[in-house]
Every structure is written in structure tokens, then in C-alpha cells.
Short mmCIF file of C-alpha atoms in Angstrom, two decimals:
data_model
loop_
_atom_site.label_atom_id
_atom_site.label_comp_id
_atom_site.label_asym_id
_atom_site.label_seq_id
_atom_site.Cartn_x
_atom_site.Cartn_y
_atom_site.Cartn_z
CA MET A 20 92.02 91.66 20.83
CA PRO A 21 89.78 89.32 18.83
CA LEU A 22 88.19 86.54 21.41
CA PRO A 23 86.27 83.75 19.97
CA PRO A 24 82.17 83.93 21.05
CA CYS A 25 81.16 82.63 24.40
CA THR A 26 84.64 82.36 25.71
CA PRO A 27 84.04 82.79 29.62
CA ASP A 28 85.71 85.71 31.48
CA PRO A 29 89.08 84.86 32.33
CA ASP A 30 90.75 85.47 35.74
CA THR A 31 93.44 87.47 34.40
CA SER A 32 91.34 89.78 32.04
CA LEU A 33 89.63 91.74 35.23
CA ALA A 34 92.63 93.69 36.18
CA ALA A 35 92.71 95.49 32.81
CA HIS A 36 89.49 96.44 32.73
CA ARG A 37 89.36 97.94 36.43
CA VAL A 38 87.89 101.54 36.75
CA ALA A 39 89.19 103.80 38.93
CA PRO A 40 87.99 103.74 42.65
CA GLU A 41 87.04 107.28 42.88
CA ARG A 42 84.38 106.88 40.06
CA LEU A 43 82.69 103.39 41.62
CA ARG A 44 80.80 105.43 44.12
CA GLY A 45 78.09 102.93 45.34
CA ARG A 46 78.86 100.45 42.92
CA GLY A 47 79.38 96.33 43.76
CA ALA A 48 81.88 95.64 40.57
CA ARG A 49 85.35 96.71 39.82
CA SER A 50 85.65 96.11 36.31
CA ASN A 51 83.77 96.22 33.18
CA ARG A 52 85.29 93.60 30.97
CA ALA A 53 83.47 93.17 27.56
CA GLY A 54 80.57 90.30 27.47
CA ARG A 55 81.03 86.93 26.67
CA TYR A 56 79.66 87.07 23.28
CA GLU A 57 82.01 89.81 22.00
CA ARG A 58 84.45 89.41 19.52
CA GLU A 59 86.34 92.14 20.82
CA LEU A 60 87.70 93.50 24.14
CA ARG A 61 87.48 97.11 24.84
CA GLN A 62 90.34 98.44 27.00
CA ALA A 63 90.94 101.70 28.27
CA GLU A 64 94.36 103.47 27.64
CA SER A 65 96.25 106.29 28.06
CA ASP A 66 96.44 109.16 25.46
CA GLY A 67 100.16 109.84 25.99
CA TRP A 68 98.98 113.32 27.32
CA ASP A 69 100.73 114.05 30.62
CA ILE A 70 97.61 115.99 31.80
CA GLU A 71 95.71 114.69 34.56
CA GLU A 72 91.74 114.72 34.33
CA ASP A 73 89.36 113.56 36.55
CA LEU A 74 86.89 111.39 35.24
CA PRO A 75 82.88 111.41 36.83
CA VAL A 76 81.59 108.94 38.76
CA LEU A 77 79.79 106.31 36.82
CA ARG A 78 76.10 107.29 36.76
CA THR A 79 73.14 105.15 36.04
CA GLU A 80 71.79 104.90 32.53
CA VAL A 81 68.32 103.84 31.67
CA SER A 82 67.23 103.07 27.92
CA GLU A 83 64.13 101.68 27.10
CA GLU A 84 62.89 98.22 25.27
CA ARG A 85 59.46 97.31 23.85
CA ALA A 86 59.58 93.74 23.99
CA ARG A 87 57.49 91.33 22.24
CA LYS A 88 56.36 89.10 25.06
CA ILE A 89 56.49 89.58 28.55
CA ILE A 90 55.93 86.36 30.48
CA THR A 91 58.66 84.10 30.18
CA TYR A 92 58.48 80.14 30.77
CA ASN A 93 60.96 77.92 32.22
CA SER A 94 60.81 74.18 33.04
CA SER A 95 63.10 74.03 35.66
CA PRO A 96 62.75 70.84 37.99
CA ASP A 97 64.28 72.87 40.85
CA LEU A 98 62.00 76.49 40.48
CA PRO A 99 58.50 76.34 42.45
CA PHE A 100 57.23 78.40 39.28
CA ASP A 101 56.94 77.96 35.67
CA ARG A 102 56.11 81.46 34.43
CA SER A 103 58.09 84.97 35.53
CA VAL A 104 57.85 88.66 34.19
CA ASN A 105 60.88 91.00 34.55
CA ALA A 106 59.99 94.78 34.58
CA TYR A 107 63.64 95.58 33.85
CA ARG A 108 66.96 94.34 32.53
CA GLY A 109 69.85 94.95 34.87
CA CYS A 110 69.75 96.16 38.24
CA GLU A 111 71.03 99.02 40.27
CA HIS A 112 71.17 97.48 43.42
CA GLY A 113 74.31 96.05 42.44
CA CYS A 114 74.78 92.78 44.36
CA ILE A 115 78.45 91.85 43.44
CA TYR A 116 77.21 87.90 43.82
CA CYS A 117 73.74 88.18 41.57
CA PHE A 118 73.46 85.21 39.45
CA ALA A 119 71.58 87.41 36.71
CA ARG A 120 74.63 89.03 35.76
CA PRO A 121 75.56 87.31 33.01
CA THR A 122 72.07 87.66 31.12
CA HIS A 123 73.33 91.27 30.41
CA ALA A 124 75.94 89.73 27.70
CA TRP A 125 72.80 89.09 25.57
CA LEU A 126 72.70 92.75 25.21
CA GLY A 127 76.30 93.16 24.18
CA LEU A 128 77.01 94.85 27.87
CA SER A 129 79.02 93.15 30.55
CA ALA A 130 77.99 91.26 33.83
CA GLY A 131 79.90 93.78 35.74
CA LEU A 132 79.12 97.57 36.11
CA ASP A 133 77.27 97.50 32.55
CA PHE A 134 74.92 95.43 34.68
CA GLU A 135 74.83 98.04 37.55
CA THR A 136 74.79 101.37 35.42
CA ARG A 137 73.57 100.64 32.18
CA LEU A 138 69.70 99.54 32.64
CA VAL A 139 66.81 98.34 30.48
CA ALA A 140 63.19 99.63 31.71
CA ARG A 141 60.28 97.91 29.58
CA PRO A 142 57.34 100.89 29.86
CA GLY A 143 54.68 98.63 27.58
CA ALA A 144 55.07 95.71 30.07
CA ALA A 145 51.90 96.08 31.46
CA GLU A 146 49.89 96.49 28.20
CA LEU A 147 51.85 93.23 26.94
CA LEU A 148 51.01 91.42 30.30
CA ALA A 149 47.25 92.20 29.82
CA LYS A 150 47.57 90.82 26.20
CA GLU A 151 49.09 87.36 27.19
CA LEU A 152 46.61 86.99 30.16
CA ALA A 153 43.59 87.68 27.94
CA ALA A 154 44.69 84.62 25.07
CA LYS A 155 42.06 82.04 24.89
CA SER A 156 45.50 79.70 25.35
CA TYR A 157 46.39 80.98 28.71
CA LYS A 158 46.28 78.73 31.40
CA VAL A 159 46.58 80.42 35.27
CA ALA A 160 49.18 79.72 37.71
CA THR A 161 51.03 81.71 40.03
CA LEU A 162 53.26 84.32 37.96
CA ALA A 163 56.66 85.12 39.46
CA MET A 164 57.81 88.64 39.74
CA GLY A 165 61.40 89.76 40.60
CA THR A 166 63.20 86.27 40.14
CA ASN A 167 65.86 87.85 37.37
CA THR A 168 66.22 91.42 38.62
CA ASP A 169 64.31 93.20 41.26
CA PRO A 170 61.38 94.92 40.53
CA TYR A 171 61.70 97.65 43.26
CA GLN A 172 64.99 98.66 42.25
CA PRO A 173 65.29 102.44 42.55
CA ILE A 174 64.26 103.15 38.90
CA GLU A 175 60.79 101.77 39.50
CA LYS A 176 60.15 104.96 41.22
CA ARG A 177 60.83 106.57 37.93
CA TYR A 178 59.13 104.15 35.23
CA GLY A 179 56.59 102.75 37.72
CA VAL A 180 56.34 99.50 35.56
CA THR A 181 56.40 96.96 38.35
CA ARG A 182 52.91 98.96 39.61
CA ALA A 183 51.56 98.94 36.46
CA MET A 184 52.04 95.13 36.30
CA LEU A 185 50.23 94.90 39.39
CA GLU A 186 47.46 96.61 38.58
CA VAL A 187 46.75 94.43 35.55
CA LEU A 188 47.08 91.63 38.05
CA ARG A 189 44.73 92.97 40.42
CA GLU A 190 42.33 93.38 37.76
CA ALA A 191 42.41 89.74 36.81
CA ARG A 192 42.67 88.51 40.26
CA HIS A 193 45.70 86.90 39.13
CA PRO A 194 48.23 85.01 41.79
CA VAL A 195 51.59 86.83 41.89
CA GLY A 196 54.59 85.69 44.09
CA ILE A 197 56.89 88.81 44.55
CA VAL A 198 60.82 88.82 45.51
CA THR A 199 62.67 91.96 46.58
CA LYS A 200 64.99 93.77 48.59
CA GLY A 201 63.24 97.33 47.69
CA THR A 202 61.54 99.36 50.43
CA LEU A 203 59.65 100.80 47.51
CA ILE A 204 57.43 97.97 47.48
CA LEU A 205 55.65 99.86 50.69
CA ARG A 206 54.44 102.51 47.63
CA ASP A 207 51.87 99.35 46.43
CA LEU A 208 50.50 98.69 49.82
CA ASP A 209 47.33 99.54 48.35
CA ILE A 210 47.42 97.09 45.72
CA LEU A 211 49.28 94.58 47.90
CA SER A 212 46.68 94.34 50.82
CA GLU A 213 43.66 94.00 48.56
CA MET A 214 45.00 91.14 46.65
CA ALA A 215 45.93 89.48 50.08
CA ARG A 216 42.70 89.55 51.09
CA ASP A 217 41.90 87.17 48.46
CA ARG A 218 45.10 85.05 48.86
CA LEU A 219 46.57 86.50 45.26
CA VAL A 220 50.12 87.65 46.46
CA ARG A 221 52.75 86.47 48.46
CA VAL A 222 56.24 88.47 49.17
CA GLY A 223 59.61 87.29 49.63
CA ILE A 224 62.07 89.78 51.19
CA SER A 225 65.76 88.85 50.83
CA VAL A 226 67.70 89.47 53.81
CA THR A 227 71.50 88.21 53.38
CA THR A 228 72.98 89.71 56.44
CA LEU A 229 72.19 91.56 59.46
CA ASP A 230 75.81 93.76 59.42
CA PRO A 231 75.33 97.04 57.81
CA VAL A 232 78.62 97.37 56.70
CA LEU A 233 78.74 94.07 55.00
CA SER A 234 75.72 94.44 53.24
CA ARG A 235 77.12 98.08 51.93
CA ARG A 236 79.76 96.38 50.26
CA MET A 237 77.81 93.33 48.98
CA GLU A 238 74.65 94.92 47.84
CA PRO A 239 75.58 98.78 47.58
CA ARG A 240 72.64 100.42 46.44
CA ALA A 241 70.22 97.99 48.28
CA PRO A 242 68.37 99.27 51.31
CA ALA A 243 70.28 98.35 54.58
CA PRO A 244 69.20 95.13 56.31
CA ALA A 245 67.05 96.92 59.13
CA LYS A 246 64.90 98.56 56.40
CA ARG A 247 64.02 95.04 54.98
CA LEU A 248 63.13 94.03 58.39
CA GLU A 249 60.72 97.14 58.42
CA VAL A 250 59.59 96.01 55.08
CA ILE A 251 58.60 92.50 56.54
CA ARG A 252 56.99 94.32 59.53
CA ARG A 253 54.87 96.80 57.57
CA LEU A 254 53.65 94.16 54.90
CA THR A 255 52.94 91.68 57.49
CA GLU A 256 50.56 94.46 59.44
CA ALA A 257 48.95 95.03 56.02
CA GLY A 258 48.03 91.63 56.18
CA VAL A 259 50.41 90.46 52.92
CA GLU A 260 52.17 86.86 53.96
CA VAL A 261 56.23 87.38 53.84
CA ARG A 262 58.60 84.95 53.53
CA ILE A 263 61.96 85.82 54.75
CA MET A 264 64.96 84.84 51.78
CA THR A 265 68.31 84.10 53.50
CA SER A 266 69.80 84.02 50.15
CA PRO A 267 72.21 83.73 49.14
CA VAL A 268 74.12 81.77 52.33
CA VAL A 269 77.71 82.87 51.64
CA PRO A 270 80.12 80.43 53.08
CA GLY A 271 82.47 81.55 55.29
CA LEU A 272 81.07 85.15 55.23
CA THR A 273 77.38 85.22 56.24
CA ASP A 274 76.63 81.21 57.21
CA HIS A 275 77.23 81.96 60.77
CA GLU A 276 74.19 84.59 60.71
CA ILE A 277 71.48 81.77 59.72
CA GLU A 278 69.79 81.73 62.78
CA ALA A 279 69.89 85.36 63.84
CA LEU A 280 68.46 85.82 60.21
CA LEU A 281 65.58 83.70 60.66
CA ALA A 282 65.26 85.20 64.39
CA ALA A 283 65.12 88.67 63.12
CA GLY A 284 62.57 87.86 60.40
CA ALA A 285 60.22 85.80 62.39
CA GLN A 286 60.16 88.86 65.08
CA ALA A 287 59.40 91.36 62.28
CA GLY A 288 56.32 88.93 61.27
CA ALA A 289 57.35 86.69 58.49
CA VAL A 290 55.44 83.26 57.84
CA ALA A 291 57.88 81.36 56.29
CA ALA A 292 61.46 81.02 55.29
CA SER A 293 63.42 79.94 52.54
CA TRP A 294 67.63 79.90 51.43
CA ILE A 295 69.86 79.58 48.63
CA MET A 296 73.51 78.86 48.40
CA LEU A 297 75.73 81.40 46.66
CA ARG A 298 75.73 80.69 42.74
CA LEU A 299 79.04 81.76 40.68
CA PRO A 300 77.62 81.53 37.11
CA LEU A 301 79.95 82.03 34.38
CA GLU A 302 81.25 86.09 34.89
CA VAL A 303 79.66 86.17 38.62
CA SER A 304 82.55 83.83 39.59
CA PRO A 305 85.65 86.21 38.67
CA LEU A 306 83.64 89.10 39.75
CA PHE A 307 82.72 88.05 42.99
CA ARG A 308 86.47 86.62 43.46
CA ASP A 309 87.82 89.92 42.68
CA TRP A 310 85.60 91.48 45.36
CA LEU A 311 86.34 89.45 47.77
CA GLU A 312 90.19 90.07 47.29
CA GLU A 313 88.96 93.74 47.56
CA HIS A 314 87.01 93.67 50.64
CA TYR A 315 87.99 90.52 52.51
CA PRO A 316 91.40 89.26 51.45
CA ASP A 317 91.86 87.51 54.57
CA ARG A 318 88.89 85.44 53.95
CA ALA A 319 88.89 85.01 50.44
CA GLY A 320 90.74 81.79 50.32
CA ARG A 321 88.48 80.40 52.71
CA VAL A 322 85.56 81.21 51.35
CA MET A 323 86.42 79.77 47.60
CA ALA A 324 87.71 76.72 49.11
CA ARG A 325 83.90 76.40 50.62
CA VAL A 326 82.34 77.29 47.66
CA ARG A 327 84.69 74.40 45.74
CA GLU A 328 83.78 71.89 48.44
CA MET A 329 80.29 72.34 47.94
CA HIS A 330 80.26 72.25 44.07
CA GLY A 331 82.74 69.24 43.00
CA GLY A 332 85.83 71.08 43.17
CA LYS A 333 84.34 73.88 40.71
CA ASP A 334 83.30 77.59 41.42
CA TYR A 335 79.87 76.41 40.08
CA ASP A 336 77.93 73.35 39.39
CA ALA A 337 74.63 73.80 36.96
CA GLN A 338 73.33 70.61 37.47
CA TRP A 339 69.42 70.94 38.39
CA GLY A 340 69.22 69.54 42.39
CA LYS A 341 72.61 70.81 43.35
CA ARG A 342 73.07 74.37 42.03
CA MET A 343 70.66 76.04 44.41
CA ARG A 344 72.20 74.02 47.47
CA GLY A 345 75.43 72.77 46.70
CA GLU A 346 76.29 69.13 48.19
CA GLY A 347 78.92 67.86 50.42
CA HIS A 348 79.42 68.07 54.67
CA HIS A 349 79.20 71.71 54.61
CA ALA A 350 76.02 72.08 52.52
CA GLN A 351 74.28 69.65 54.66
CA MET A 352 75.37 71.31 57.53
CA ILE A 353 74.13 74.40 56.48
CA GLY A 354 70.63 72.56 55.31
CA GLN A 355 70.49 71.33 58.79
CA ARG A 356 70.99 74.35 60.76
CA PHE A 357 68.54 76.29 58.61
CA ALA A 358 65.78 73.47 58.87
CA ARG A 359 66.24 73.53 62.76
CA ALA A 360 65.95 77.12 63.12
CA ALA A 361 62.89 77.36 60.95
CA ARG A 362 61.42 74.55 63.08
CA ARG A 363 61.88 76.34 66.14
CA LEU A 364 60.67 79.80 65.05
CA GLY A 365 57.50 78.65 62.91
CA LEU A 366 58.98 79.16 59.71
CA ASP A 367 59.26 75.73 58.28
CA ARG A 368 55.45 75.51 57.79
CA ALA A 369 53.93 74.84 54.26
CA LEU A 370 52.23 77.87 53.02
CA PRO A 371 48.81 77.27 51.34
CA PRO A 372 49.25 77.83 47.50
CA LEU A 373 47.98 81.04 46.17
CA ARG A 374 44.38 81.21 44.30
CA CYS A 375 43.44 80.58 40.69
CA ASP A 376 40.19 80.10 40.68
CA LEU A 377 38.97 83.89 40.69
CA PHE A 378 40.95 84.58 37.79
CA ARG A 379 39.32 86.78 34.79
CA PRO A 380 41.01 87.84 31.61
CA PRO A 381 41.67 90.72 31.43
CA VAL A 382 39.55 92.83 28.23
CA PRO A 383 42.00 94.21 25.87
CA ARG A 384 42.11 97.71 25.19
CA GLY A 385 39.66 98.45 22.37
CA ALA A 386 37.66 95.05 22.68
CA GLN A 387 33.92 95.92 23.13
CA MET A 388 32.93 95.36 26.94
CA ASP A 389 30.07 92.63 27.36
CA LEU A 390 27.07 95.15 28.10
CA PHE A 391 25.20 92.19 30.06
CA GLY A 392 28.01 90.76 32.09
#
């Protein structure tokens, strides 16, 4: 079935690309429609033989990429950073709401199950990072890590790309802000605590709900909420400043938990808090609606009505200044509730910027050392 490139995923196509439930153990999406840049759709069909065959459970596959550059720059006015690095493409956590899902289309893969099961690691990322930081034209500023896919998703235990990049940043005394749901970050407490002493690192832990059942359905391979709160506690005890991120807030599904989430974060030791409204760009919208109909059919209509109310009648509005928080009465009410709770718990204070004055460019591998430095 030929399609023009860049055609958004139509609602009617998902059912034809659903995977049998018994193959979806621990997965968020239910379907695997081809990426929006593909000219042809692939669809499973019966071979005509009346023989029952049990297909295997979908397993995670990892390929490797040798990137040419690792630092990505942006000029978005509603992001607090202008540069970021990502160790991996795709994310095994499988969060159904993940706004990064559409990026898998650039690889010719699906934003659905491919995003969760066909991952790409960048094992040479640390060397690239050192090279880019050593460039004479480089100007130091806080580097964001984990803004697209989680740097501490399960495959980090095998590949160690995130840790290798942290080692480069520690050596260069370069500031870094990390966002994660992963408990594997505790493995790197030795690096993080050392950097924290010089105010070179800050961590954001995303906790979307305190309900373990909802979390398992919505974020099937991410650590349970209680474990993420324990990560906040452990990082705080090690001297690392932690921000609790109630992101995304899902109207009609998790928005009633805002105050409880912030209280739990403060009790665990978080010193600041932030929030972002649910974002449903491109393929994420039909995937999320399909998930709602499967798990919460009684609330699906109300949730999507709230979402559209906050985005001018659409599932998503990508305009700067609107995409992160939405607009209208309900968005304002959520913002006011968050602000009141954060103020009451002492989580609304502005944290001082990370230090940039300690930066020392890495010495490229193979370069002659300064014997008199």
C-alpha cells in the first residue's frame, strides 16, 4: 500500500498493525505501523495454512551506531538548555506517552513497538564528546543528558555509554544536567557525588504517578514509583541536588496526584520541582489513544477532551510557549495547583546555576601532554 512520505499516522491504520497480546509482555504500544517517511506499509497476513503457530514474545534488539557528532544544539526558547547528548536511540522503558517516539521514523522504524524493541547504542559517544569539548571554538554551558531517551535505560548496564560520557565530563569539569527514571544512575554515585561537590551536576527524576499499577501499564519497563523515590533519597544523601519532575501530567488520569507527588518528592529529599503537560506529537497521539482505549476505556473520552481543550481543539499544539504547558482554564488550574504545592513544600526556589568556570578542555587521545602544565 504506497503512501506519500511524511503522512501522519491515521487512526484507522493502527488496528491493522497490532501485534498479538501474548507477544507484548512488558511493552507500552500495541502496534508497529511503519514510520511516517516510509512509502510502503508492512502488514502481517495469514499464509493460508490452517496451522496454529505460537509466535515468540518480542525481544529487545540493539544495533550500534558510529555517530559523527554527539552534541546536539537547539535554539528553542522554552527549553532551559541549548545543548544535549543522547547515548541511545529508542528506549526500552516503553512509556506510551513519550514525545521522542516519532524520532524513530528517521531510522525508517516505527514509533510504536520498534521504538521500544529496536534500540541503537552509540558506543563511541565518549570519544566524540571529548573531541567536541576539546575544540578551540567550544564555549562551555550546561550539557543536558537524557532529554530525548533515558540515559539509564536497561541497556546501559551492558553498554555503559552514559558512564563513559560522565567520565569525560568529570575529567573536563564540565557541568551536566541529567534526566532519568532509571535506578541504574545509582551505579554512578562515585562520579556524581564528586561532581556535585563542585556544583557540576544536577539530576531530575521523573515520577509521573504513585500508583504502581498505572505506572506498570503506562511505563512498562521503567522502575516502579517507590524505587524512583528511593533514587531521589540516595542521590540526596550523596550530596547530589535532585529535582522531582511530575512529567508528564496526564489530565484526567494523573493530574489529581500533583500534590501527593510533590510531597513524596520533598520527603525523599528533592530540593526543586518541575512539570510538563502531556505532549502528543505526530504518531504519539494515535498510539496513546489506542493505549487509553485498551486500559482505561471509561476515561479515554474525558482524558482526550481535556487534552484538546488545552491545545486549541487539537491533540497537540507544537507552538513554543504552548507545547509544554497547554493553555486555557484547565491548564491554568494545574499550573496554579503545582505552584501552590511547590511553594508550600519549599520546592519552588530557584537553584543557582551549575559552575562553568572550572572547565578544562579534554586532551585528545594521542595528543602530546603538557609536561610543564
